[in-house]
Amino acid sequence: MIRSALHRLAAGALALLCMGALLTSASSARAERGEWVAGVASGALFPAFSAQDATAFRLTTWMVGVQGRYGLLDDLDLTLGADWAQFAGSMNEAVMLGTPVDAVRVFSAQQIGVHAGARYKVLSGYDVAPYVEGALGYQWTIYSAQDLREVQTGRSFGVELSDEGQGGATVMLGVAVDWRIFNLVFVGAALRVTEVFGAERYARFVTVPLELSVYW
């Protein structure tokens, strides 16, 4: 019993030391001016389409990406990144070959996007730091395995639809948090909303990535 109590006391002391080191790390944290960062990201992507399964709550898929940053100022980074995702979705179709219809278009989609922007550190001096972000970019989406189906029965109209690609400019706004560990790596998470302009179908999507980066 005494040994168990000592173990709990030691664990509590270690946790307090870790918290103290985290909260007082301002003096040891490196400045970000002139700092280069490169990393990878993976997480959930929520496109503005419906799932093909009518019982699904909403369409969710996975995205992967790469990213780079440069510390222009201690609290301001320039950013550059690219990401990719693939999913099967559906959308309501009101017109088919110039004729009004009540149909659903189902498809498989692959999207790739590139973006450049900046992020600002809201709270400086700590190894755990929150950011606000913004970026401009371009997205290209390829639609394949397309089919038009009746809304009520789910039967195909039998219209052959070829693969097609659509592109559009993007504007992204988001928030993020990074944890600088041992002056070696960044571990972070983000919530980003991207609006797509100029694409006939794609309107917007939300990403929630986890990120791992190294810096020098």
mmCIF file of N, CA, C and O in Angstrom, residues 98-178:
data_model
loop_
_atom_site.group_PDB
_atom_site.id
_atom_site.type_symbol
_atom_site.label_atom_id
_atom_site.label_comp_id
_atom_site.label_asym_id
_atom_site.label_seq_id
_atom_site.Cartn_x
_atom_site.Cartn_y
_atom_site.Cartn_z
ATOM 1 N N GLY A 98 -30.827 18.835 -70.709
ATOM 2 C CA GLY A 98 -31.731 19.952 -70.943
ATOM 3 C C GLY A 98 -33.148 19.735 -70.474
ATOM 4 O O GLY A 98 -34.010 20.604 -70.656
ATOM 5 N N THR A 99 -33.449 18.591 -69.880
ATOM 6 C CA THR A 99 -34.803 18.266 -69.430
ATOM 7 C C THR A 99 -34.852 18.235 -67.906
ATOM 8 O O THR A 99 -34.006 17.589 -67.274
ATOM 9 N N PRO A 100 -35.811 18.908 -67.273
ATOM 10 C CA PRO A 100 -35.939 18.854 -65.814
ATOM 11 C C PRO A 100 -36.203 17.428 -65.330
ATOM 12 O O PRO A 100 -37.058 16.723 -65.875
ATOM 13 N N VAL A 101 -35.450 17.026 -64.314
ATOM 14 C CA VAL A 101 -35.625 15.689 -63.748
ATOM 15 C C VAL A 101 -35.487 15.775 -62.231
ATOM 16 O O VAL A 101 -34.987 16.753 -61.688
ATOM 17 N N ASP A 102 -35.965 14.753 -61.575
ATOM 18 C CA ASP A 102 -35.769 14.605 -60.133
ATOM 19 C C ASP A 102 -34.871 13.396 -59.942
ATOM 20 O O ASP A 102 -35.348 12.272 -59.796
ATOM 21 N N ALA A 103 -33.559 13.635 -59.985
ATOM 22 C CA ALA A 103 -32.601 12.534 -60.003
ATOM 23 C C ALA A 103 -31.474 12.795 -59.012
ATOM 24 O O ALA A 103 -31.319 13.890 -58.472
ATOM 25 N N VAL A 104 -30.696 11.749 -58.804
ATOM 26 C CA VAL A 104 -29.497 11.820 -57.961
ATOM 27 C C VAL A 104 -28.311 11.383 -58.802
ATOM 28 O O VAL A 104 -28.357 10.329 -59.453
ATOM 29 N N ARG A 105 -27.274 12.174 -58.805
ATOM 30 C CA ARG A 105 -26.031 11.814 -59.481
ATOM 31 C C ARG A 105 -25.085 11.205 -58.444
ATOM 32 O O ARG A 105 -24.780 11.829 -57.427
ATOM 33 N N VAL A 106 -24.629 9.990 -58.694
ATOM 34 C CA VAL A 106 -23.639 9.353 -57.830
ATOM 35 C C VAL A 106 -22.313 9.317 -58.579
ATOM 36 O O VAL A 106 -22.287 9.257 -59.812
ATOM 37 N N PHE A 107 -21.215 9.340 -57.841
ATOM 38 C CA PHE A 107 -19.912 9.446 -58.484
ATOM 39 C C PHE A 107 -18.810 9.094 -57.493
ATOM 40 O O PHE A 107 -19.021 9.047 -56.275
ATOM 41 N N SER A 108 -17.634 8.837 -58.045
ATOM 42 C CA SER A 108 -16.396 8.776 -57.264
ATOM 43 C C SER A 108 -15.592 10.026 -57.597
ATOM 44 O O SER A 108 -15.589 10.474 -58.747
ATOM 45 N N ALA A 109 -14.928 10.592 -56.610
ATOM 46 C CA ALA A 109 -14.196 11.839 -56.823
ATOM 47 C C ALA A 109 -12.796 11.735 -56.242
ATOM 48 O O ALA A 109 -12.587 11.131 -55.189
ATOM 49 N N GLN A 110 -11.863 12.315 -56.948
ATOM 50 C CA GLN A 110 -10.511 12.524 -56.446
ATOM 51 C C GLN A 110 -10.216 14.021 -56.521
ATOM 52 O O GLN A 110 -10.436 14.632 -57.564
ATOM 53 N N GLN A 111 -9.744 14.576 -55.429
ATOM 54 C CA GLN A 111 -9.449 16.004 -55.423
ATOM 55 C C GLN A 111 -8.013 16.240 -54.954
ATOM 56 O O GLN A 111 -7.512 15.561 -54.049
ATOM 57 N N ILE A 112 -7.384 17.193 -55.590
ATOM 58 C CA ILE A 112 -6.052 17.617 -55.175
ATOM 59 C C ILE A 112 -6.051 19.135 -55.138
ATOM 60 O O ILE A 112 -6.626 19.792 -56.018
ATOM 61 N N GLY A 113 -5.474 19.684 -54.106
ATOM 62 C CA GLY A 113 -5.450 21.126 -53.959
ATOM 63 C C GLY A 113 -4.078 21.615 -53.541
ATOM 64 O O GLY A 113 -3.318 20.908 -52.865
ATOM 65 N N VAL A 114 -3.754 22.824 -53.952
ATOM 66 C CA VAL A 114 -2.533 23.494 -53.525
ATOM 67 C C VAL A 114 -2.940 24.850 -52.955
ATOM 68 O O VAL A 114 -3.943 25.443 -53.386
ATOM 69 N N HIS A 115 -2.174 25.348 -51.993
ATOM 70 C CA HIS A 115 -2.544 26.609 -51.365
ATOM 71 C C HIS A 115 -1.307 27.285 -50.781
ATOM 72 O O HIS A 115 -0.328 26.615 -50.395
ATOM 73 N N ALA A 116 -1.347 28.592 -50.716
ATOM 74 C CA ALA A 116 -0.277 29.398 -50.120
ATOM 75 C C ALA A 116 -0.924 30.495 -49.290
ATOM 76 O O ALA A 116 -1.951 31.064 -49.688
ATOM 77 N N GLY A 117 -0.347 30.780 -48.139
ATOM 78 C CA GLY A 117 -0.951 31.784 -47.274
ATOM 79 C C GLY A 117 -0.062 32.139 -46.108
ATOM 80 O O GLY A 117 1.173 32.143 -46.217
ATOM 81 N N ALA A 118 -0.691 32.408 -44.962
ATOM 82 C CA ALA A 118 0.038 32.820 -43.770
ATOM 83 C C ALA A 118 -0.719 32.363 -42.533
ATOM 84 O O ALA A 118 -1.923 32.095 -42.585
ATOM 85 N N ARG A 119 0.008 32.261 -41.426
ATOM 86 C CA ARG A 119 -0.624 31.981 -40.145
ATOM 87 C C ARG A 119 0.014 32.833 -39.069
ATOM 88 O O ARG A 119 1.236 33.057 -39.065
ATOM 89 N N TYR A 120 -0.808 33.295 -38.153
ATOM 90 C CA TYR A 120 -0.374 34.225 -37.110
ATOM 91 C C TYR A 120 -0.513 33.561 -35.747
ATOM 92 O O TYR A 120 -1.561 32.988 -35.430
ATOM 93 N N LYS A 121 0.545 33.639 -34.960
ATOM 94 C CA LYS A 121 0.530 33.046 -33.620
ATOM 95 C C LYS A 121 -0.214 33.984 -32.668
ATOM 96 O O LYS A 121 0.182 35.123 -32.458
ATOM 97 N N VAL A 122 -1.306 33.496 -32.096
ATOM 98 C CA VAL A 122 -2.144 34.318 -31.232
ATOM 99 C C VAL A 122 -1.507 34.526 -29.862
ATOM 100 O O VAL A 122 -1.602 35.606 -29.275
ATOM 101 N N LEU A 123 -0.838 33.492 -29.343
ATOM 102 C CA LEU A 123 -0.230 33.554 -28.015
ATOM 103 C C LEU A 123 1.224 33.134 -28.124
ATOM 104 O O LEU A 123 1.520 31.984 -28.452
ATOM 105 N N SER A 124 2.136 34.067 -27.860
ATOM 106 C CA SER A 124 3.571 33.802 -28.028
ATOM 107 C C SER A 124 4.218 33.375 -26.721
ATOM 108 O O SER A 124 3.688 33.596 -25.632
ATOM 109 N N GLY A 125 5.401 32.762 -26.853
ATOM 110 C CA GLY A 125 6.233 32.486 -25.702
ATOM 111 C C GLY A 125 6.061 31.127 -25.070
ATOM 112 O O GLY A 125 6.677 30.855 -24.038
ATOM 113 N N TYR A 126 5.241 30.263 -25.642
ATOM 114 C CA TYR A 126 5.007 28.943 -25.073
ATOM 115 C C TYR A 126 5.216 27.874 -26.143
ATOM 116 O O TYR A 126 5.054 28.133 -27.335
ATOM 117 N N ASP A 127 5.542 26.682 -25.699
ATOM 118 C CA ASP A 127 5.720 25.581 -26.646
ATOM 119 C C ASP A 127 4.396 25.112 -27.236
ATOM 120 O O ASP A 127 4.368 24.507 -28.303
ATOM 121 N N VAL A 128 3.288 25.342 -26.556
ATOM 122 C CA VAL A 128 1.961 25.091 -27.111
ATOM 123 C C VAL A 128 1.384 26.424 -27.544
ATOM 124 O O VAL A 128 1.223 27.327 -26.714
ATOM 125 N N ALA A 129 1.101 26.578 -28.830
ATOM 126 C CA ALA A 129 0.707 27.881 -29.351
ATOM 127 C C ALA A 129 -0.490 27.752 -30.288
ATOM 128 O O ALA A 129 -0.503 26.881 -31.159
ATOM 129 N N PRO A 130 -1.496 28.638 -30.140
ATOM 130 C CA PRO A 130 -2.628 28.666 -31.076
ATOM 131 C C PRO A 130 -2.358 29.640 -32.224
ATOM 132 O O PRO A 130 -1.635 30.636 -32.066
ATOM 133 N N TYR A 131 -2.955 29.355 -33.381
ATOM 134 C CA TYR A 131 -2.762 30.177 -34.577
ATOM 135 C C TYR A 131 -4.112 30.443 -35.248
ATOM 136 O O TYR A 131 -5.051 29.646 -35.112
ATOM 137 N N VAL A 132 -4.168 31.528 -36.005
ATOM 138 C CA VAL A 132 -5.227 31.736 -36.992
ATOM 139 C C VAL A 132 -4.559 31.703 -38.361
ATOM 140 O O VAL A 132 -3.408 32.134 -38.512
ATOM 141 N N GLU A 133 -5.279 31.179 -39.365
ATOM 142 C CA GLU A 133 -4.682 30.928 -40.668
ATOM 143 C C GLU A 133 -5.557 31.461 -41.795
ATOM 144 O O GLU A 133 -6.776 31.589 -41.651
ATOM 145 N N GLY A 134 -4.916 31.706 -42.915
ATOM 146 C CA GLY A 134 -5.626 32.048 -44.137
ATOM 147 C C GLY A 134 -4.766 31.686 -45.336
ATOM 148 O O GLY A 134 -3.541 31.745 -45.270
ATOM 149 N N ALA A 135 -5.410 31.264 -46.445
ATOM 150 C CA ALA A 135 -4.642 30.873 -47.622
ATOM 151 C C ALA A 135 -5.512 30.993 -48.870
ATOM 152 O O ALA A 135 -6.747 30.884 -48.815
ATOM 153 N N LEU A 136 -4.854 31.213 -49.997
ATOM 154 C CA LEU A 136 -5.468 31.178 -51.317
ATOM 155 C C LEU A 136 -4.881 30.002 -52.076
ATOM 156 O O LEU A 136 -3.710 29.644 -51.877
ATOM 157 N N GLY A 137 -5.677 29.393 -52.958
ATOM 158 C CA GLY A 137 -5.150 28.241 -53.681
ATOM 159 C C GLY A 137 -6.004 27.860 -54.865
ATOM 160 O O GLY A 137 -6.810 28.653 -55.374
ATOM 161 N N TYR A 138 -5.815 26.626 -55.303
ATOM 162 C CA TYR A 138 -6.551 26.095 -56.451
ATOM 163 C C TYR A 138 -6.800 24.613 -56.206
ATOM 164 O O TYR A 138 -5.937 23.903 -55.662
ATOM 165 N N GLN A 139 -7.988 24.158 -56.596
ATOM 166 C CA GLN A 139 -8.358 22.751 -56.416
ATOM 167 C C GLN A 139 -8.843 22.166 -57.737
ATOM 168 O O GLN A 139 -9.577 22.825 -58.490
ATOM 169 N N TRP A 140 -8.438 20.937 -58.010
ATOM 170 C CA TRP A 140 -8.874 20.214 -59.193
ATOM 171 C C TRP A 140 -9.518 18.918 -58.727
ATOM 172 O O TRP A 140 -8.951 18.177 -57.924
ATOM 173 N N THR A 141 -10.736 18.642 -59.232
ATOM 174 C CA THR A 141 -11.481 17.446 -58.845
ATOM 175 C C THR A 141 -11.832 16.641 -60.082
ATOM 176 O O THR A 141 -12.338 17.202 -61.058
ATOM 177 N N ILE A 142 -11.580 15.341 -60.042
ATOM 178 C CA ILE A 142 -11.920 14.424 -61.132
ATOM 179 C C ILE A 142 -13.105 13.577 -60.685
ATOM 180 O O ILE A 142 -13.062 12.930 -59.635
ATOM 181 N N TYR A 143 -14.173 13.575 -61.485
ATOM 182 C CA TYR A 143 -15.377 12.799 -61.208
ATOM 183 C C TYR A 143 -15.414 11.598 -62.157
ATOM 184 O O TYR A 143 -15.333 11.761 -63.375
ATOM 185 N N SER A 144 -15.551 10.417 -61.610
ATOM 186 C CA SER A 144 -15.590 9.184 -62.405
ATOM 187 C C SER A 144 -16.692 8.272 -61.871
ATOM 188 O O SER A 144 -17.310 8.556 -60.830
ATOM 189 N N ALA A 145 -16.949 7.164 -62.596
ATOM 190 C CA ALA A 145 -17.991 6.200 -62.210
ATOM 191 C C ALA A 145 -19.314 6.906 -61.940
ATOM 192 O O ALA A 145 -20.017 6.618 -60.954
ATOM 193 N N GLN A 146 -19.697 7.830 -62.838
ATOM 194 C CA GLN A 146 -20.901 8.621 -62.629
ATOM 195 C C GLN A 146 -22.149 7.886 -63.139
ATOM 196 O O GLN A 146 -22.104 7.171 -64.137
ATOM 197 N N ASP A 147 -23.252 8.122 -62.433
ATOM 198 C CA ASP A 147 -24.518 7.512 -62.829
ATOM 199 C C ASP A 147 -25.656 8.395 -62.325
ATOM 200 O O ASP A 147 -25.582 8.984 -61.233
ATOM 201 N N LEU A 148 -26.733 8.502 -63.123
ATOM 202 C CA LEU A 148 -27.951 9.205 -62.717
ATOM 203 C C LEU A 148 -29.006 8.182 -62.320
ATOM 204 O O LEU A 148 -29.297 7.244 -63.080
ATOM 205 N N ARG A 149 -29.586 8.372 -61.131
ATOM 206 C CA ARG A 149 -30.549 7.406 -60.602
ATOM 207 C C ARG A 149 -31.839 8.108 -60.181
ATOM 208 O O ARG A 149 -31.822 9.270 -59.790
ATOM 209 N N GLU A 150 -32.910 7.367 -60.247
ATOM 210 C CA GLU A 150 -34.188 7.886 -59.775
ATOM 211 C C GLU A 150 -34.147 8.066 -58.261
ATOM 212 O O GLU A 150 -33.582 7.243 -57.531
ATOM 213 N N VAL A 151 -34.769 9.137 -57.792
ATOM 214 C CA VAL A 151 -34.742 9.441 -56.360
ATOM 215 C C VAL A 151 -35.493 8.384 -55.557
ATOM 216 O O VAL A 151 -35.005 7.906 -54.524
ATOM 217 N N GLN A 152 -36.673 7.997 -56.013
ATOM 218 C CA GLN A 152 -37.515 7.102 -55.230
ATOM 219 C C GLN A 152 -37.051 5.652 -55.289
ATOM 220 O O GLN A 152 -36.988 4.971 -54.259
ATOM 221 N N THR A 153 -36.727 5.160 -56.468
ATOM 222 C CA THR A 153 -36.421 3.737 -56.632
ATOM 223 C C THR A 153 -34.932 3.426 -56.618
ATOM 224 O O THR A 153 -34.538 2.283 -56.372
ATOM 225 N N GLY A 154 -34.101 4.421 -56.913
ATOM 226 C CA GLY A 154 -32.669 4.183 -56.993
ATOM 227 C C GLY A 154 -32.238 3.529 -58.285
ATOM 228 O O GLY A 154 -31.061 3.201 -58.458
ATOM 229 N N ARG A 155 -33.155 3.352 -59.247
ATOM 230 C CA ARG A 155 -32.808 2.737 -60.516
ATOM 231 C C ARG A 155 -32.087 3.723 -61.421
ATOM 232 O O ARG A 155 -32.370 4.911 -61.432
ATOM 233 N N SER A 156 -31.141 3.210 -62.181
ATOM 234 C CA SER A 156 -30.354 4.050 -63.079
ATOM 235 C C SER A 156 -31.192 4.453 -64.287
ATOM 236 O O SER A 156 -32.012 3.684 -64.801
ATOM 237 N N PHE A 157 -30.985 5.699 -64.755
ATOM 238 C CA PHE A 157 -31.626 6.165 -65.978
ATOM 239 C C PHE A 157 -30.975 5.548 -67.222
ATOM 240 O O PHE A 157 -31.500 5.681 -68.324
ATOM 241 N N GLY A 158 -29.824 4.933 -67.057
ATOM 242 C CA GLY A 158 -29.143 4.305 -68.190
ATOM 243 C C GLY A 158 -28.435 5.290 -69.104
ATOM 244 O O GLY A 158 -28.120 4.959 -70.246
ATOM 245 N N VAL A 159 -28.161 6.478 -68.594
ATOM 246 C CA VAL A 159 -27.457 7.493 -69.385
ATOM 247 C C VAL A 159 -25.959 7.340 -69.139
ATOM 248 O O VAL A 159 -25.499 7.339 -67.984
ATOM 249 N N GLU A 160 -25.186 7.217 -70.212
ATOM 250 C CA GLU A 160 -23.737 7.057 -70.068
ATOM 251 C C GLU A 160 -23.094 8.415 -69.803
ATOM 252 O O GLU A 160 -23.250 9.353 -70.587
ATOM 253 N N LEU A 161 -22.393 8.518 -68.703
ATOM 254 C CA LEU A 161 -21.733 9.761 -68.310
ATOM 255 C C LEU A 161 -20.231 9.531 -68.282
ATOM 256 O O LEU A 161 -19.750 8.620 -67.597
ATOM 257 N N SER A 162 -19.490 10.338 -68.996
ATOM 258 C CA SER A 162 -18.038 10.179 -69.063
ATOM 259 C C SER A 162 -17.371 10.832 -67.852
ATOM 260 O O SER A 162 -17.974 11.661 -67.155
ATOM 261 N N ASP A 163 -16.124 10.437 -67.618
ATOM 262 C CA ASP A 163 -15.344 11.071 -66.555
ATOM 263 C C ASP A 163 -15.092 12.534 -66.919
ATOM 264 O O ASP A 163 -14.998 12.892 -68.097
ATOM 265 N N GLU A 164 -14.978 13.377 -65.917
ATOM 266 C CA GLU A 164 -14.731 14.793 -66.163
ATOM 267 C C GLU A 164 -13.964 15.392 -64.997
ATOM 268 O O GLU A 164 -13.967 14.870 -63.881
ATOM 269 N N GLY A 165 -13.290 16.509 -65.277
ATOM 270 C CA GLY A 165 -12.559 17.225 -64.253
ATOM 271 C C GLY A 165 -13.015 18.660 -64.176
ATOM 272 O O GLY A 165 -13.369 19.271 -65.193
ATOM 273 N N GLN A 166 -13.034 19.207 -62.954
ATOM 274 C CA GLN A 166 -13.421 20.592 -62.732
ATOM 275 C C GLN A 166 -12.454 21.225 -61.747
ATOM 276 O O GLN A 166 -12.057 20.594 -60.766
ATOM 277 N N GLY A 167 -12.087 22.463 -62.010
ATOM 278 C CA GLY A 167 -11.169 23.178 -61.131
ATOM 279 C C GLY A 167 -11.763 24.481 -60.655
ATOM 280 O O GLY A 167 -12.712 25.010 -61.245
ATOM 281 N N GLY A 168 -11.220 25.006 -59.574
ATOM 282 C CA GLY A 168 -11.692 26.270 -59.034
ATOM 283 C C GLY A 168 -10.710 26.860 -58.047
ATOM 284 O O GLY A 168 -9.923 26.148 -57.416
ATOM 285 N N ALA A 169 -10.733 28.184 -57.930
ATOM 286 C CA ALA A 169 -9.915 28.876 -56.938
ATOM 287 C C ALA A 169 -10.470 28.634 -55.542
ATOM 288 O O ALA A 169 -11.677 28.412 -55.361
ATOM 289 N N THR A 170 -9.612 28.644 -54.535
ATOM 290 C CA THR A 170 -10.034 28.374 -53.161
ATOM 291 C C THR A 170 -9.576 29.479 -52.216
ATOM 292 O O THR A 170 -8.531 30.102 -52.409
ATOM 293 N N VAL A 171 -10.388 29.689 -51.183
ATOM 294 C CA VAL A 171 -10.045 30.576 -50.073
ATOM 295 C C VAL A 171 -10.230 29.776 -48.794
ATOM 296 O O VAL A 171 -11.309 29.211 -48.565
ATOM 297 N N MET A 172 -9.185 29.700 -47.974
ATOM 298 C CA MET A 172 -9.232 28.917 -46.739
ATOM 299 C C MET A 172 -9.047 29.816 -45.519
ATOM 300 O O MET A 172 -8.197 30.704 -45.512
ATOM 301 N N LEU A 173 -9.861 29.577 -44.481
ATOM 302 C CA LEU A 173 -9.705 30.202 -43.172
ATOM 303 C C LEU A 173 -9.707 29.097 -42.130
ATOM 304 O O LEU A 173 -10.448 28.111 -42.265
ATOM 305 N N GLY A 174 -8.876 29.241 -41.090
ATOM 306 C CA GLY A 174 -8.832 28.183 -40.097
ATOM 307 C C GLY A 174 -8.156 28.600 -38.809
ATOM 308 O O GLY A 174 -7.633 29.718 -38.678
ATOM 309 N N VAL A 175 -8.192 27.677 -37.869
ATOM 310 C CA VAL A 175 -7.490 27.812 -36.595
ATOM 311 C C VAL A 175 -6.661 26.552 -36.391
ATOM 312 O O VAL A 175 -7.015 25.473 -36.884
ATOM 313 N N ALA A 176 -5.546 26.686 -35.677
ATOM 314 C CA ALA A 176 -4.655 25.550 -35.471
ATOM 315 C C ALA A 176 -3.944 25.698 -34.136
ATOM 316 O O ALA A 176 -3.906 26.787 -33.542
ATOM 317 N N VAL A 177 -3.383 24.581 -33.670
ATOM 318 C CA VAL A 177 -2.551 24.600 -32.469
ATOM 319 C C VAL A 177 -1.367 23.684 -32.702
ATOM 320 O O VAL A 177 -1.509 22.617 -33.312
ATOM 321 N N ASP A 178 -0.191 24.119 -32.273
ATOM 322 C CA ASP A 178 1.043 23.334 -32.403
ATOM 323 C C ASP A 178 1.682 23.147 -31.042
ATOM 324 O O ASP A 178 1.691 24.067 -30.204
#
